[in-house]
mmCIF file of C-alpha atoms in Angstrom:
data_model
loop_
_atom_site.group_PDB
_atom_site.id
_atom_site.type_symbol
_atom_site.label_atom_id
_atom_site.label_comp_id
_atom_site.label_asym_id
_atom_site.label_seq_id
_atom_site.Cartn_x
_atom_site.Cartn_y
_atom_site.Cartn_z
ATOM 1 C CA MET A 1 -24.249 50.038 11.553
ATOM 2 C CA SER A 2 -22.074 50.062 14.673
ATOM 3 C CA TYR A 3 -24.285 47.133 15.809
ATOM 4 C CA LEU A 4 -23.263 45.074 12.833
ATOM 5 C CA ILE A 5 -19.435 45.850 13.312
ATOM 6 C CA PHE A 6 -19.863 44.676 16.896
ATOM 7 C CA ILE A 7 -21.256 41.487 15.654
ATOM 8 C CA ILE A 8 -18.608 41.070 13.120
ATOM 9 C CA ILE A 9 -16.023 41.535 15.462
ATOM 10 C CA ILE A 10 -17.474 38.863 17.976
ATOM 11 C CA PHE A 11 -17.347 36.406 15.058
ATOM 12 C CA LEU A 12 -13.799 37.187 14.216
ATOM 13 C CA ASN A 13 -12.651 36.710 17.659
ATOM 14 C CA ILE A 14 -14.436 33.458 17.977
ATOM 15 C CA PHE A 15 -13.080 32.174 14.492
ATOM 16 C CA ILE A 16 -9.289 33.559 15.648
ATOM 17 C CA GLU A 17 -9.658 31.701 19.123
ATOM 18 C CA LYS A 18 -10.649 28.486 17.614
ATOM 19 C CA TYR A 19 -7.828 28.703 14.986
ATOM 20 C CA GLN A 20 -5.397 29.340 17.728
ATOM 21 C CA SER A 21 -6.580 26.520 19.791
ATOM 22 C CA ALA A 22 -6.422 24.100 16.603
ATOM 23 C CA VAL A 23 -3.001 25.335 15.656
ATOM 24 C CA GLY A 24 -1.829 24.902 19.455
ATOM 25 C CA GLU A 25 -3.133 21.570 19.746
ATOM 26 C CA LYS A 26 -1.284 20.689 16.541
ATOM 27 C CA LYS A 27 1.720 22.143 18.021
ATOM 28 C CA ARG A 28 1.380 20.000 21.148
ATOM 29 C CA ILE A 29 0.932 17.049 19.110
ATOM 30 C CA ILE A 30 3.859 17.453 16.794
ATOM 31 C CA THR A 31 6.416 18.885 19.339
ATOM 32 C CA SER A 32 5.796 16.533 22.375
ATOM 33 C CA ARG A 33 9.221 16.396 23.221
ATOM 34 C CA SER A 34 11.191 19.842 23.370
ATOM 35 C CA GLU A 35 13.609 18.670 20.574
ATOM 36 C CA GLY A 36 10.916 17.407 18.335
ATOM 37 C CA SER A 37 9.980 19.252 15.026
ATOM 38 C CA LEU A 38 8.263 18.209 11.993
ATOM 39 C CA LEU A 39 10.207 18.041 8.762
ATOM 40 C CA GLY A 40 7.913 17.195 6.022
ATOM 41 C CA HIS A 41 6.130 13.908 6.965
ATOM 42 C CA TYR A 42 8.701 13.172 9.772
ATOM 43 C CA LEU A 43 8.684 13.817 13.370
ATOM 44 C CA PHE A 44 12.300 14.621 13.898
ATOM 45 C CA LEU A 45 13.865 14.088 17.144
ATOM 46 C CA ALA A 46 17.699 15.238 17.603
ATOM 47 C CA GLU A 47 20.210 12.943 19.551
ATOM 48 C CA THR A 48 17.344 10.656 20.537
ATOM 49 C CA ALA A 49 18.137 6.771 20.453
ATOM 50 C CA TYR A 50 15.206 4.502 19.568
ATOM 51 C CA THR A 51 16.457 1.046 21.182
ATOM 52 C CA SER A 52 13.854 -1.027 19.941
ATOM 53 C CA ASN A 53 13.538 -4.694 20.866
ATOM 54 C CA THR A 54 12.875 -5.635 17.481
ATOM 55 C CA PRO A 55 15.689 -5.150 15.012
ATOM 56 C CA GLY A 56 15.515 -2.905 12.099
ATOM 57 C CA PHE A 57 14.553 -4.716 9.046
ATOM 58 C CA LEU A 58 17.007 -2.941 6.830
ATOM 59 C CA ILE A 59 20.507 -1.798 8.327
ATOM 60 C CA VAL A 60 22.959 -0.208 5.986
ATOM 61 C CA LYS A 61 25.632 2.377 5.587
ATOM 62 C CA THR A 62 24.552 5.194 3.816
ATOM 63 C CA ILE A 63 26.313 8.527 2.307
ATOM 64 C CA ASN A 64 24.487 10.965 4.817
ATOM 65 C CA GLU A 65 21.296 11.381 6.728
ATOM 66 C CA HIS A 66 19.297 12.442 3.555
ATOM 67 C CA GLU A 67 19.850 9.126 1.775
ATOM 68 C CA CYS A 68 18.623 7.376 4.963
ATOM 69 C CA LYS A 69 15.451 9.260 4.958
ATOM 70 C CA CYS A 70 14.749 8.663 1.219
ATOM 71 C CA LEU A 71 15.525 4.885 2.003
ATOM 72 C CA CYS A 72 12.563 5.120 4.818
ATOM 73 C CA SER A 73 10.348 7.208 2.357
ATOM 74 C CA THR A 74 10.938 4.605 -0.644
ATOM 75 C CA ASN A 75 10.200 1.467 1.607
ATOM 76 C CA LYS A 76 6.489 1.513 2.447
ATOM 77 C CA GLN A 77 6.995 -0.734 5.482
ATOM 78 C CA CYS A 78 9.143 1.950 7.132
ATOM 79 C CA LEU A 79 7.443 3.602 10.188
ATOM 80 C CA SER A 80 10.615 5.013 11.614
ATOM 81 C CA MET A 81 14.324 5.180 11.399
ATOM 82 C CA THR A 82 17.566 6.050 13.054
ATOM 83 C CA TYR A 83 20.685 7.397 11.766
ATOM 84 C CA ARG A 84 24.080 7.050 13.803
ATOM 85 C CA LEU A 85 26.252 10.022 12.790
ATOM 86 C CA SER A 86 29.354 8.526 13.970
ATOM 87 C CA ASP A 87 29.330 5.711 11.250
ATOM 88 C CA LEU A 88 26.679 6.680 8.906
ATOM 89 C CA THR A 89 24.459 3.543 9.686
ATOM 90 C CA CYS A 90 20.716 3.901 8.753
ATOM 91 C CA SER A 91 18.162 1.343 10.445
ATOM 92 C CA LEU A 92 14.548 1.168 9.305
ATOM 93 C CA TYR A 93 11.859 -0.093 11.690
ATOM 94 C CA ALA A 94 8.344 -1.348 10.640
ATOM 95 C CA ASN A 95 7.044 -1.761 14.454
ATOM 96 C CA ASP A 96 5.077 0.978 16.363
ATOM 97 C CA PRO A 97 7.684 3.832 17.198
ATOM 98 C CA CYS A 98 5.848 5.519 19.831
ATOM 99 C CA ASP A 99 6.600 3.206 22.490
ATOM 100 C CA THR A 100 8.606 5.774 24.465
ATOM 101 C CA ARG A 101 9.868 3.257 26.873
ATOM 102 C CA ASN A 102 12.719 2.686 24.341
ATOM 103 C CA TRP A 103 13.653 6.183 23.695
ATOM 104 C CA GLN A 104 16.946 7.399 25.136
ATOM 105 C CA THR A 105 19.147 10.602 24.780
ATOM 106 C CA ASN A 106 22.200 9.765 22.756
ATOM 107 C CA SER A 107 24.226 12.680 20.957
ATOM 108 C CA ASP A 108 25.308 10.278 18.153
ATOM 109 C CA ILE A 109 21.744 9.318 16.886
ATOM 110 C CA ASN A 110 18.777 10.967 15.295
ATOM 111 C CA PHE A 111 15.550 9.638 15.244
ATOM 112 C CA TYR A 112 12.668 10.067 12.625
ATOM 113 C CA ILE A 113 8.820 8.861 12.796
ATOM 114 C CA ASN A 114 6.887 8.773 9.509
ATOM 115 C CA ILE A 115 3.761 10.442 11.098
ATOM 116 C CA LYS A 116 1.883 10.309 7.788
ATOM 117 C CA ARG A 117 2.644 6.528 7.521
ATOM 118 C CA LEU A 118 2.066 5.558 10.874
ATOM 119 C CA LYS A 119 -1.137 7.452 10.855
ATOM 120 C CA TYR A 120 -2.647 4.560 8.285
ATOM 121 C CA ARG A 121 -1.227 1.894 10.343
ATOM 122 C CA ILE A 122 -2.453 2.751 13.960
ATOM 123 C CA PHE A 123 -6.006 1.959 15.122
ATOM 124 C CA GLU A 124 -7.972 1.726 18.041
ATOM 125 C CA LYS A 125 -8.991 -1.558 19.791
ATOM 126 C CA PRO A 126 -11.800 -2.446 17.591
ATOM 127 C CA GLU A 127 -15.474 -2.441 18.803
ATOM 128 C CA GLN A 128 -18.051 -4.750 17.482
ATOM 129 C CA ASN A 129 -20.142 -4.083 14.459
ATOM 130 C CA GLN A 130 -18.206 -0.771 14.066
ATOM 131 C CA PRO A 131 -15.216 -0.005 11.107
ATOM 132 C CA LEU A 132 -11.897 0.246 12.566
ATOM 133 C CA LYS A 133 -10.985 3.698 13.877
ATOM 134 C CA ARG A 134 -7.695 5.178 13.585
ATOM 135 C CA LEU A 135 -6.251 6.888 16.615
ATOM 136 C CA SER A 136 -6.632 10.646 16.828
ATOM 137 C CA ALA A 137 -3.606 12.773 16.240
ATOM 138 C CA SER A 138 -3.367 13.798 19.793
ATOM 139 C CA LEU A 139 -2.948 10.005 20.650
ATOM 140 C CA LEU A 140 -0.837 8.850 17.773
ATOM 141 C CA CYS A 141 2.598 10.028 19.047
ATOM 142 C CA GLY A 142 1.141 12.870 21.395
ATOM 143 C CA SER A 143 1.180 11.160 24.661
ATOM 144 C CA MET A 144 4.874 10.610 24.892
ATOM 145 C CA ASN A 145 5.205 9.253 28.528
ATOM 146 C CA VAL A 146 2.065 6.886 28.181
ATOM 147 C CA PHE A 147 2.077 3.664 26.089
ATOM 148 C CA ASN A 148 -1.227 1.719 26.322
ATOM 149 C CA ALA A 149 -0.616 -1.762 24.559
ATOM 150 C CA GLU A 150 -4.148 -2.623 24.684
ATOM 151 C CA ARG A 151 -5.497 0.691 22.952
ATOM 152 C CA ARG A 152 -2.790 0.943 20.125
ATOM 153 C CA TRP A 153 -3.161 -1.737 17.521
ATOM 154 C CA LEU A 154 -0.609 -1.848 14.363
ATOM 155 C CA PHE A 155 -2.172 -3.239 11.316
ATOM 156 C CA VAL A 156 -0.168 -6.247 9.842
ATOM 157 C CA VAL A 157 -2.081 -8.677 7.915
ATOM 158 C CA LYS A 158 -4.990 -8.590 5.382
ATOM 159 C CA ILE A 159 -6.344 -11.582 3.727
ATOM 160 C CA SER A 160 -8.935 -10.582 1.182
ATOM 161 C CA GLY A 161 -11.918 -12.892 0.630
ATOM 162 C CA ARG A 162 -11.391 -12.014 -2.963
ATOM 163 C CA SER A 163 -7.971 -13.087 -3.230
ATOM 164 C CA LYS A 164 -6.803 -15.348 -6.213
ATOM 165 C CA ALA A 165 -3.529 -16.067 -4.494
ATOM 166 C CA ASN A 166 -3.436 -19.335 -2.055
ATOM 167 C CA PHE A 167 -3.109 -18.508 1.600
ATOM 168 C CA ASN A 168 -0.795 -20.825 3.187
ATOM 169 C CA GLY A 169 -1.076 -19.677 6.628
ATOM 170 C CA LEU A 170 0.700 -17.302 8.968
ATOM 171 C CA ASN A 171 4.459 -18.248 7.841
ATOM 172 C CA PHE A 172 5.169 -15.203 5.823
ATOM 173 C CA ASN A 173 8.722 -15.357 4.417
ATOM 174 C CA ASN A 174 8.644 -12.463 2.248
ATOM 175 C CA ALA A 175 9.462 -9.088 3.048
ATOM 176 C CA PRO A 176 6.712 -6.603 1.422
ATOM 177 C CA ASN A 177 7.655 -3.336 0.113
ATOM 178 C CA GLN A 178 4.147 -2.236 -0.529
ATOM 179 C CA VAL A 179 1.463 0.089 0.733
ATOM 180 C CA ALA A 180 -0.909 -1.370 3.372
ATOM 181 C CA PRO A 181 -4.506 -1.774 2.018
ATOM 182 C CA SER A 182 -7.522 -0.321 3.492
ATOM 183 C CA PRO A 183 -8.625 -2.740 6.466
ATOM 184 C CA TRP A 184 -12.396 -2.205 5.884
ATOM 185 C CA ASP A 185 -12.690 -1.783 2.181
ATOM 186 C CA THR A 186 -11.924 -4.514 -0.360
ATOM 187 C CA THR A 187 -11.177 -4.316 -4.060
ATOM 188 C CA PRO A 188 -11.395 -7.074 -6.673
ATOM 189 C CA LEU A 189 -7.776 -6.824 -7.150
ATOM 190 C CA GLU A 190 -6.871 -7.398 -3.662
ATOM 191 C CA THR A 191 -4.738 -10.375 -2.453
ATOM 192 C CA ILE A 192 -3.005 -11.009 0.554
ATOM 193 C CA TRP A 193 -1.036 -8.677 2.371
ATOM 194 C CA ASN A 194 1.308 -8.621 5.481
ATOM 195 C CA SER A 195 3.512 -6.409 7.167
ATOM 196 C CA ILE A 196 7.409 -7.427 7.505
ATOM 197 C CA LEU A 197 6.814 -7.810 11.118
ATOM 198 C CA MET A 198 4.852 -11.184 10.440
ATOM 199 C CA HIS A 199 8.215 -12.095 8.687
ATOM 200 C CA GLN A 200 10.250 -11.151 11.741
ATOM 201 C CA TRP A 201 7.891 -12.691 14.063
ATOM 202 C CA ASN A 202 8.077 -15.764 11.918
ATOM 203 C CA SER A 203 11.964 -15.625 11.995
ATOM 204 C CA HIS A 204 11.618 -15.278 15.958
ATOM 205 C CA LEU A 205 13.016 -11.812 15.906
ATOM 206 C CA TYR A 206 9.897 -10.192 17.126
ATOM 207 C CA PHE A 207 7.176 -11.355 19.709
ATOM 208 C CA PRO A 208 4.127 -9.431 20.145
ATOM 209 C CA LYS A 209 2.317 -9.050 23.493
ATOM 210 C CA TYR A 210 -1.068 -9.122 21.768
ATOM 211 C CA PHE A 211 -2.341 -10.689 18.145
ATOM 212 C CA GLY A 212 -5.798 -10.406 17.132
ATOM 213 C CA PHE A 213 -7.728 -10.827 13.878
ATOM 214 C CA GLY A 214 -10.852 -8.947 12.965
ATOM 215 C CA LEU A 215 -13.494 -10.613 10.621
ATOM 216 C CA ILE A 216 -14.855 -7.697 7.952
ATOM 217 C CA TYR A 217 -18.631 -7.875 6.981
ATOM 218 C CA ASN A 218 -20.126 -5.067 5.127
ATOM 219 C CA GLY A 219 -17.114 -2.709 6.051
ATOM 220 C CA THR A 220 -17.289 -3.327 9.976
ATOM 221 C CA VAL A 221 -15.670 -5.784 12.336
ATOM 222 C CA ARG A 222 -18.264 -8.323 12.902
ATOM 223 C CA GLU A 223 -15.905 -10.483 15.405
ATOM 224 C CA PHE A 224 -12.544 -9.719 16.874
ATOM 225 C CA VAL A 225 -10.598 -12.266 18.528
ATOM 226 C CA TYR A 226 -7.447 -11.631 20.199
ATOM 227 C CA PHE A 227 -4.607 -13.731 22.092
ATOM 228 C CA ARG A 228 -2.358 -12.596 25.045
ATOM 229 C CA LEU A 229 1.048 -13.753 24.357
ATOM 230 C CA HIS A 230 4.442 -13.972 25.931
ATOM 231 C CA LYS A 231 7.559 -14.685 23.961
ATOM 232 C CA THR A 232 5.028 -16.964 21.852
ATOM 233 C CA THR A 233 6.260 -18.357 18.388
ATOM 234 C CA ILE A 234 3.915 -17.908 15.458
ATOM 235 C CA GLU A 235 4.003 -21.727 14.953
ATOM 236 C CA SER A 236 2.524 -22.267 18.528
ATOM 237 C CA PHE A 237 0.149 -19.464 19.550
ATOM 238 C CA PHE A 238 -2.900 -20.887 18.022
ATOM 239 C CA ASN A 239 -3.968 -23.595 20.493
ATOM 240 C CA LYS A 240 -6.202 -24.102 23.409
ATOM 241 C CA GLN A 241 -3.413 -23.078 25.771
ATOM 242 C CA HIS A 242 -3.670 -19.638 24.462
ATOM 243 C CA THR A 243 -7.687 -19.413 24.491
ATOM 244 C CA PRO A 244 -8.370 -16.131 22.746
ATOM 245 C CA VAL A 245 -10.695 -13.603 24.022
ATOM 246 C CA ALA A 246 -13.645 -12.567 21.551
ATOM 247 C CA PHE A 247 -16.529 -10.079 21.201
ATOM 248 C CA CYS A 248 -19.231 -12.687 21.246
ATOM 249 C CA TRP A 249 -17.750 -16.121 20.511
ATOM 250 C CA ASN A 250 -18.072 -18.502 23.573
ATOM 251 C CA LEU A 251 -14.392 -20.112 23.299
ATOM 252 C CA LYS A 252 -13.705 -22.352 26.288
ATOM 253 C CA PRO A 253 -10.146 -23.623 26.846
ATOM 254 C CA SER A 254 -11.620 -27.329 27.949
ATOM 255 C CA LYS A 255 -12.880 -27.814 24.360
ATOM 256 C CA ALA A 256 -10.568 -28.337 21.348
ATOM 257 C CA HIS A 257 -11.721 -25.076 19.494
ATOM 258 C CA LEU A 258 -8.639 -24.224 17.723
ATOM 259 C CA HIS A 259 -7.262 -26.277 14.807
ATOM 260 C CA HIS A 260 -4.442 -25.785 12.102
ATOM 261 C CA THR A 261 -2.529 -28.055 9.934
ATOM 262 C CA LEU A 262 1.532 -27.940 10.233
ATOM 263 C CA ASP A 263 3.865 -29.332 7.705
ATOM 264 C CA HIS A 264 7.044 -31.208 8.608
ATOM 265 C CA ASN A 265 8.922 -28.017 9.150
ATOM 266 C CA ASN A 266 6.169 -27.070 11.753
ATOM 267 C CA PHE A 267 5.125 -24.089 9.899
ATOM 268 C CA PHE A 268 1.475 -23.117 9.116
ATOM 269 C CA LYS A 269 0.509 -24.630 5.762
ATOM 270 C CA ARG A 270 -3.089 -23.323 5.982
ATOM 271 C CA ILE A 271 -5.089 -21.158 8.303
ATOM 272 C CA PHE A 272 -6.761 -22.533 11.114
ATOM 273 C CA SER A 273 -10.359 -23.280 11.872
ATOM 274 C CA ILE A 274 -12.071 -22.261 15.122
ATOM 275 C CA SER A 275 -14.697 -25.092 15.820
ATOM 276 C CA ILE A 276 -15.924 -27.524 18.408
ATOM 277 C CA ASN A 277 -15.557 -30.917 16.882
ATOM 278 C CA GLY A 278 -12.315 -31.360 14.738
ATOM 279 C CA ASN A 279 -11.523 -29.711 11.454
ATOM 280 C CA ILE A 280 -14.323 -28.909 9.226
ATOM 281 C CA SER A 281 -12.712 -30.191 5.998
ATOM 282 C CA HIS A 282 -12.425 -33.666 7.360
ATOM 283 C CA THR A 283 -16.295 -33.793 8.206
ATOM 284 C CA ILE A 284 -19.116 -34.949 6.135
ATOM 285 C CA PRO A 285 -21.675 -34.041 5.680
ATOM 286 C CA CYS A 286 -20.677 -30.679 6.643
ATOM 287 C CA ASP A 287 -23.826 -29.384 8.450
ATOM 288 C CA LYS A 288 -23.253 -32.152 10.983
ATOM 289 C CA HIS A 289 -20.156 -30.100 11.776
ATOM 290 C CA GLU A 290 -20.472 -26.592 13.829
ATOM 291 C CA SER A 291 -17.821 -24.209 13.391
ATOM 292 C CA PHE A 292 -17.051 -20.468 14.591
ATOM 293 C CA MET A 293 -14.729 -19.754 11.548
ATOM 294 C CA TYR A 294 -13.260 -21.489 8.661
ATOM 295 C CA ILE A 295 -10.933 -20.691 5.777
ATOM 296 C CA SER A 296 -10.843 -22.767 2.716
ATOM 297 C CA PRO A 297 -7.543 -22.246 0.839
ATOM 298 C CA LEU A 298 -7.389 -22.245 -2.879
ATOM 299 C CA ASP A 299 -5.283 -25.514 -3.475
ATOM 300 C CA ARG A 300 -8.280 -27.661 -2.793
ATOM 301 C CA THR A 301 -12.133 -27.501 -3.634
ATOM 302 C CA ASP A 302 -14.104 -26.557 -0.399
ATOM 303 C CA ARG A 303 -16.162 -29.461 -0.132
ATOM 304 C CA CYS A 304 -18.692 -27.981 1.959
ATOM 305 C CA SER A 305 -19.457 -25.165 -0.397
ATOM 306 C CA THR A 306 -22.217 -25.216 -2.937
ATOM 307 C CA ASP A 307 -20.243 -22.817 -5.040
ATOM 308 C CA GLU A 308 -18.731 -24.712 -8.075
ATOM 309 C CA ASN A 309 -16.127 -21.675 -8.362
ATOM 310 C CA SER A 310 -14.978 -22.244 -4.545
ATOM 311 C CA GLN A 311 -11.451 -22.654 -6.044
ATOM 312 C CA ASN A 312 -11.537 -19.343 -7.620
ATOM 313 C CA SER A 313 -10.777 -17.431 -4.488
ATOM 314 C CA VAL A 314 -10.334 -17.867 -0.583
ATOM 315 C CA ARG A 315 -13.375 -18.493 1.369
ATOM 316 C CA ILE A 316 -13.507 -16.796 4.821
ATOM 317 C CA MET A 317 -16.600 -18.253 6.622
ATOM 318 C CA PHE A 318 -17.696 -17.413 10.270
ATOM 319 C CA SER A 319 -20.643 -17.566 12.616
ATOM 320 C CA ASP A 320 -22.275 -14.332 13.042
ATOM 321 C CA GLN A 321 -23.830 -15.828 16.525
ATOM 322 C CA CYS A 322 -21.992 -16.233 19.913
ATOM 323 C CA TYR A 323 -22.157 -20.048 19.172
ATOM 324 C CA PRO A 324 -20.892 -22.212 16.328
ATOM 325 C CA LEU A 325 -22.933 -22.883 13.341
ATOM 326 C CA PRO A 326 -23.281 -25.536 10.492
ATOM 327 C CA TYR A 327 -21.483 -24.648 7.455
ATOM 328 C CA SER A 328 -24.594 -23.746 5.400
ATOM 329 C CA LYS A 329 -25.502 -20.947 7.888
ATOM 330 C CA LEU A 330 -21.857 -19.331 8.200
ATOM 331 C CA PHE A 331 -21.449 -15.912 6.663
ATOM 332 C CA ARG A 332 -18.794 -15.155 4.194
ATOM 333 C CA ALA A 333 -16.402 -12.460 5.392
ATOM 334 C CA GLU A 334 -14.975 -9.677 3.164
ATOM 335 C CA ALA A 335 -11.811 -10.297 4.696
ATOM 336 C CA LEU A 336 -9.528 -10.923 7.716
ATOM 337 C CA ILE A 337 -7.402 -8.459 9.163
ATOM 338 C CA GLY A 338 -4.458 -8.967 11.940
ATOM 339 C CA LEU A 339 -3.441 -6.661 14.241
ATOM 340 C CA ILE A 340 -0.512 -6.794 16.926
ATOM 341 C CA SER A 341 -0.058 -4.660 19.828
ATOM 342 C CA GLY A 342 3.022 -4.599 22.273
ATOM 343 C CA ASP A 343 6.300 -6.363 22.483
ATOM 344 C CA THR A 344 7.558 -9.235 24.578
ATOM 345 C CA THR A 345 10.720 -9.719 22.586
ATOM 346 C CA THR A 346 13.365 -9.107 25.467
ATOM 347 C CA ASP A 347 11.058 -9.932 28.392
ATOM 348 C CA THR A 348 12.118 -12.823 30.669
#
């Protein structure tokens, strides 16, 4: 009997030790700064100014701090907010709030981070043939003194391969107030989603350090392509002067791989293709043309597709090899997802 009690005591001690360790880890994550405290879904930082390079997408006078918090909770794009006590000004932000280079002590301002919402928008740099992985809680906002722009990627765009809405490129002028969809699972009702940060980039209010897109096939990232940028506009990043880095595709700046169509206002009218000999839509027969990626919009029939219903949804075609393929050998992706990282808005 005494032996049994001894064994039970040992197991209880192990359980208590693990529980305390877990609680302690959670506490370290939540209270990375001495003044930080968790209020509902928010990490609250008193007397802390968030001097973002990117302006707030909503800046209004409110009755009190609670009303400001309600505005952030209601607007699905809000990842963080500041509240200025002196004039009751509320500012909502859609960019990554854990870039601590922009935090300053200010007795007139309180800062809130929507931890729950941020958790579903921040991902690790993708790995080939793996689903996107969310950052662990300890890396979400825990390492307050370290910001690795190449590791933290913010989910900002999803083009569903089942979309019944036409895709006109990356010139997003709408300011969506909707929940970000799953990046790896696509439902029949999905269309095209974008973060308000894309609208801000389009308006030249925000310039990312990196922009990347992943092609989702069977729920995994089959190919990931990203661009290193510096105060680059959304109209000009996609060209051979900004040759992207890819998992597998052998993209060379000496060849005109990147193609897109611009209208008279210099905005993307439809998304780009990545190919070695011009725009696939201008090449007939199609199998004489080799391409890394091609997206067929809804406003015209995909002349290269054998599907009579090619106008019924967006078609995201890509090569699953490290070299370009004829159209008939391209795979059809379930979705294209866009990710951004870093900020060069105020860089010189």
